[in-house]
Short mmCIF file of C-alpha atoms in Angstrom, two decimals:
data_model
loop_
_atom_site.label_atom_id
_atom_site.label_comp_id
_atom_site.label_asym_id
_atom_site.label_seq_id
_atom_site.Cartn_x
_atom_site.Cartn_y
_atom_site.Cartn_z
CA GLU A 8 154.90 11.32 239.26
CA VAL A 9 155.33 7.57 239.57
CA GLN A 10 152.45 5.60 238.08
CA LEU A 11 151.88 1.88 237.61
CA VAL A 12 148.94 0.64 235.56
CA GLU A 13 148.17 -3.08 235.36
CA SER A 14 146.15 -4.77 232.65
CA GLY A 15 145.45 -8.21 231.24
CA GLY A 16 143.35 -9.73 233.99
CA GLY A 17 140.16 -11.64 233.29
CA LEU A 18 138.34 -14.95 233.54
CA VAL A 19 140.25 -18.06 232.53
CA LYS A 20 139.60 -21.80 232.90
CA PRO A 21 141.82 -24.00 235.08
CA GLY A 22 144.92 -24.97 233.15
CA GLY A 23 144.73 -21.86 231.02
CA SER A 24 147.14 -18.97 230.54
CA LEU A 25 147.13 -15.21 230.96
CA ARG A 26 149.72 -12.48 230.52
CA LEU A 27 149.56 -9.51 232.84
CA SER A 28 151.17 -6.21 231.94
CA CYS A 29 152.21 -3.25 234.09
CA ALA A 30 152.91 0.04 232.33
CA ALA A 31 155.21 2.29 234.34
CA SER A 32 155.68 6.04 234.06
CA GLY A 33 157.61 8.65 236.00
CA PHE A 34 160.66 6.41 236.41
CA SER A 35 162.63 3.74 234.57
CA ILE A 36 161.85 0.14 235.56
CA GLY A 37 165.41 -0.72 234.65
CA SER A 38 166.61 1.23 237.68
CA TYR A 39 164.50 -0.50 240.32
CA CYS A 40 163.56 -3.97 241.43
CA MET A 41 159.99 -4.67 240.30
CA ASN A 42 157.48 -7.07 241.78
CA TRP A 43 154.11 -8.78 241.54
CA VAL A 44 152.02 -9.20 244.69
CA ARG A 45 148.56 -10.79 244.78
CA GLN A 46 145.56 -10.76 247.08
CA ALA A 47 142.85 -13.40 246.93
CA PRO A 48 139.31 -12.04 247.48
CA GLY A 49 138.89 -11.15 251.15
CA LYS A 50 142.34 -12.50 252.01
CA GLY A 51 145.80 -11.15 252.79
CA LEU A 52 148.72 -10.16 250.61
CA GLU A 53 151.03 -12.73 249.00
CA TRP A 54 154.34 -11.96 247.29
CA VAL A 55 154.46 -13.65 243.88
CA ALA A 56 157.62 -12.69 241.98
CA SER A 57 160.39 -10.10 241.64
CA ILE A 58 162.94 -9.06 239.03
CA SER A 59 166.04 -7.18 240.11
CA SER A 60 167.17 -4.09 238.26
CA THR A 61 170.83 -4.51 237.43
CA THR A 62 171.11 -8.29 236.96
CA GLY A 63 167.59 -9.11 235.82
CA TYR A 64 167.60 -12.04 238.23
CA THR A 65 164.12 -13.37 238.93
CA TYR A 66 162.64 -14.69 242.16
CA TYR A 67 159.39 -16.60 242.75
CA THR A 68 157.26 -17.86 245.58
CA ASP A 69 157.25 -21.67 245.67
CA SER A 70 153.62 -22.08 244.60
CA VAL A 71 154.18 -20.43 241.20
CA LYS A 72 157.66 -21.70 240.32
CA GLY A 73 157.63 -23.40 236.94
CA ARG A 74 154.23 -21.91 236.05
CA PHE A 75 154.71 -18.13 236.18
CA THR A 76 157.41 -16.03 234.53
CA ILE A 77 158.20 -12.41 235.41
CA SER A 78 159.86 -10.32 232.71
CA ARG A 79 160.34 -6.73 231.67
CA ASP A 80 160.79 -4.61 228.54
CA ILE A 81 162.93 -1.64 229.54
CA ALA A 82 162.38 0.10 226.19
CA LYS A 83 158.61 -0.05 226.74
CA ASN A 84 159.03 0.60 230.47
CA SER A 85 156.73 -2.31 231.16
CA LEU A 86 156.66 -5.30 233.50
CA TYR A 87 154.95 -8.60 232.68
CA LEU A 88 153.74 -11.75 234.39
CA GLN A 89 153.14 -14.76 232.16
CA MET A 90 150.89 -17.18 234.00
CA ASN A 91 150.54 -20.74 232.71
CA GLY A 92 148.84 -23.77 234.21
CA LEU A 93 146.48 -21.56 236.17
CA ARG A 94 144.70 -23.05 239.19
CA THR A 95 141.60 -21.91 241.05
CA GLU A 96 143.83 -20.87 243.95
CA ASP A 97 145.54 -18.33 241.68
CA THR A 98 142.33 -16.27 241.69
CA ALA A 99 143.31 -12.86 243.07
CA ILE A 100 143.92 -9.22 242.42
CA TYR A 101 147.45 -8.94 241.05
CA TYR A 102 149.38 -5.80 241.93
CA CYS A 103 152.53 -4.49 240.28
CA ALA A 104 154.88 -2.80 242.77
CA LYS A 105 158.14 -0.90 242.57
CA ASN A 106 160.95 -1.03 245.14
CA ILE A 107 162.53 1.99 246.77
CA TYR A 108 165.94 0.68 245.72
CA SER A 109 167.44 -1.22 242.81
CA GLY A 110 168.14 -4.29 244.89
CA TYR A 111 165.83 -7.15 245.75
CA ASP A 112 164.00 -6.58 249.03
CA ASN A 113 160.52 -5.81 250.33
CA SER A 114 160.45 -2.01 250.13
CA PHE A 115 157.44 -1.84 247.78
CA ASP A 116 156.95 1.95 247.76
CA HIS A 117 154.62 2.38 244.77
CA TRP A 118 151.76 0.11 243.74
CA GLY A 119 149.36 -0.08 240.83
CA GLN A 120 145.60 -0.31 241.24
CA GLY A 121 145.64 -4.06 240.53
CA THR A 122 144.05 -6.33 237.94
CA LEU A 123 141.67 -9.16 238.82
CA VAL A 124 142.42 -12.70 237.66
CA THR A 125 139.63 -15.24 238.10
CA VAL A 126 140.33 -18.91 237.46
CA SER A 127 137.11 -20.85 237.20
CA SER A 128 135.44 -23.44 235.00
CA GLN B 3 157.57 -20.56 253.76
CA SER B 4 154.96 -20.00 256.53
CA ALA B 5 153.12 -16.73 256.94
CA LEU B 6 154.14 -14.41 259.75
CA THR B 7 151.74 -14.22 262.70
CA GLN B 8 149.77 -11.03 263.32
CA PRO B 9 146.80 -10.48 265.63
CA PRO B 10 143.57 -10.40 263.59
CA SER B 11 142.47 -7.15 265.16
CA ALA B 12 143.63 -4.18 267.19
CA SER B 13 141.90 -1.03 268.36
CA GLY B 14 142.39 2.26 270.09
CA SER B 15 140.70 5.60 270.68
CA PRO B 16 141.69 8.79 268.87
CA GLY B 17 144.88 10.20 270.29
CA GLN B 18 145.96 6.92 271.84
CA SER B 19 148.82 4.68 270.75
CA VAL B 20 148.46 1.14 269.46
CA THR B 21 151.09 -1.48 268.67
CA ILE B 22 150.68 -4.31 266.18
CA SER B 23 152.98 -7.31 266.45
CA CYS B 24 154.39 -9.53 263.72
CA THR B 25 155.92 -12.77 264.92
CA GLY B 26 158.16 -14.96 262.83
CA THR B 27 161.22 -17.09 263.40
CA SER B 28 164.98 -16.77 263.35
CA SER B 29 164.77 -17.67 259.65
CA ASP B 30 162.83 -14.57 258.74
CA VAL B 31 162.04 -11.67 261.11
CA GLY B 32 164.78 -12.56 263.58
CA GLY B 33 167.41 -13.23 260.98
CA TYR B 34 167.26 -10.13 258.81
CA ASN B 35 166.61 -6.40 259.12
CA TYR B 36 164.20 -6.47 256.20
CA VAL B 37 160.80 -6.01 257.78
CA SER B 38 158.26 -3.79 256.05
CA TRP B 39 154.77 -2.67 257.05
CA PHE B 40 151.92 -1.85 254.67
CA GLN B 41 148.62 -0.06 255.24
CA GLN B 42 145.61 -0.97 253.11
CA HIS B 43 142.26 0.80 253.11
CA PRO B 44 139.24 -1.12 251.74
CA GLY B 45 139.30 -1.38 247.97
CA LYS B 46 142.65 0.38 247.71
CA ALA B 47 146.20 -0.68 246.93
CA PRO B 48 148.59 -1.15 249.86
CA ARG B 49 150.84 1.70 250.98
CA LEU B 50 154.36 1.29 252.35
CA MET B 51 154.59 2.69 255.89
CA ILE B 52 157.87 1.25 257.23
CA PHE B 53 160.80 -0.55 255.58
CA GLU B 54 164.04 -2.04 256.88
CA VAL B 55 162.40 -2.37 260.32
CA THR B 56 162.49 1.32 261.29
CA LYS B 57 162.70 3.52 258.16
CA ARG B 58 159.80 5.70 257.03
CA PRO B 59 159.34 6.57 253.34
CA SER B 60 158.84 10.22 252.54
CA GLY B 61 155.28 11.33 253.17
CA VAL B 62 154.56 8.87 255.97
CA PRO B 63 153.70 10.68 259.22
CA ASP B 64 156.17 10.26 262.07
CA ARG B 65 153.27 8.92 264.13
CA PHE B 66 154.15 5.60 262.54
CA SER B 67 157.22 3.80 263.86
CA GLY B 68 158.71 0.33 263.59
CA SER B 69 160.88 -1.80 265.82
CA LYS B 70 162.08 -5.36 266.26
CA SER B 71 163.05 -7.55 269.18
CA GLY B 72 164.16 -11.08 268.51
CA ASN B 73 161.69 -12.81 266.19
CA THR B 74 158.95 -10.21 266.65
CA ALA B 75 158.59 -6.95 264.77
CA SER B 76 156.18 -4.22 265.83
CA LEU B 77 154.40 -1.28 264.25
CA THR B 78 153.35 1.49 266.62
CA VAL B 79 150.83 4.14 265.64
CA SER B 80 150.85 7.10 268.01
CA GLY B 81 148.21 9.79 268.22
CA LEU B 82 145.63 7.62 266.50
CA GLN B 83 143.50 9.35 263.90
CA ALA B 84 140.32 8.21 262.17
CA GLU B 85 142.14 7.79 258.86
CA ASP B 86 144.50 5.24 260.44
CA GLU B 87 141.65 2.72 260.45
CA ALA B 88 142.78 0.14 257.90
CA ASP B 89 144.34 -3.29 257.49
CA TYR B 90 148.05 -3.54 258.25
CA TYR B 91 150.41 -6.20 256.90
CA CYS B 92 153.98 -6.97 257.81
CA ASN B 93 156.46 -8.55 255.43
CA SER B 94 159.90 -10.03 256.00
CA TYR B 95 162.73 -11.42 253.95
CA ALA B 96 162.78 -15.14 254.73
CA GLY B 97 166.05 -16.27 253.21
CA SER B 98 166.58 -18.23 250.00
CA ASN B 99 165.22 -15.28 248.04
CA ASN B 100 161.77 -15.53 249.62
CA LEU B 101 159.51 -12.81 250.98
CA VAL B 102 156.67 -13.62 253.36
CA PHE B 103 153.69 -11.56 254.53
CA GLY B 104 151.78 -11.70 257.77
CA GLY B 105 148.08 -12.51 257.76
CA GLY B 106 147.10 -8.91 258.41
CA THR B 107 145.65 -6.92 261.31
CA LYS B 108 142.47 -4.89 261.12
CA LEU B 109 142.98 -1.67 263.08
CA THR B 110 139.82 -0.03 264.37
CA VAL B 111 139.75 3.53 265.69
CA LEU B 112 137.03 3.58 268.32
#
């Protein structure tokens, strides 16, 4: 059974850093494109970042480029999101999601339960 | 990249059909066959219902179907059931390695 479990969320001051983790089981993250998607409280979904399976290429939404870094540890079967220079508008539930295929697209077929990041002074 | 446009709300009675639209531009919805739809119940993670405009993942009832015409994609839910009441989001590839979501539609089963 595919499972994704996020951790690492919490309260951080503006300008601070956090590292989110997503532990995967039931499949190998090296075989699928993996993603982070966020949802601000009471708002809609926003794609944040993706990492493709075969090449390891990374992709980011414009608002996080240069501040966030998506990475993976295939041996640990875990996905990460390093978030630096956090802003109040980054406050959201962050979801880890797996693609149906190895390639980069929007077929997010399995999701974690999410981890809440709150950026506030 | 601008968000795709969805109606804030939609509704239908049990057994009826309802269609939710997702309007973009020729740079996203109209330019690629990479439109997905997600269902989200309150307090839960989203669930993939449709990908690549018309494909259903395993386990999704065939009451859910997707289509596209020009710059507008649509999700149709036939034979509405109480458990279909949820928020629905569309997503499209938008070129230059970007993905963009719609603002979401709250579906109410009357």
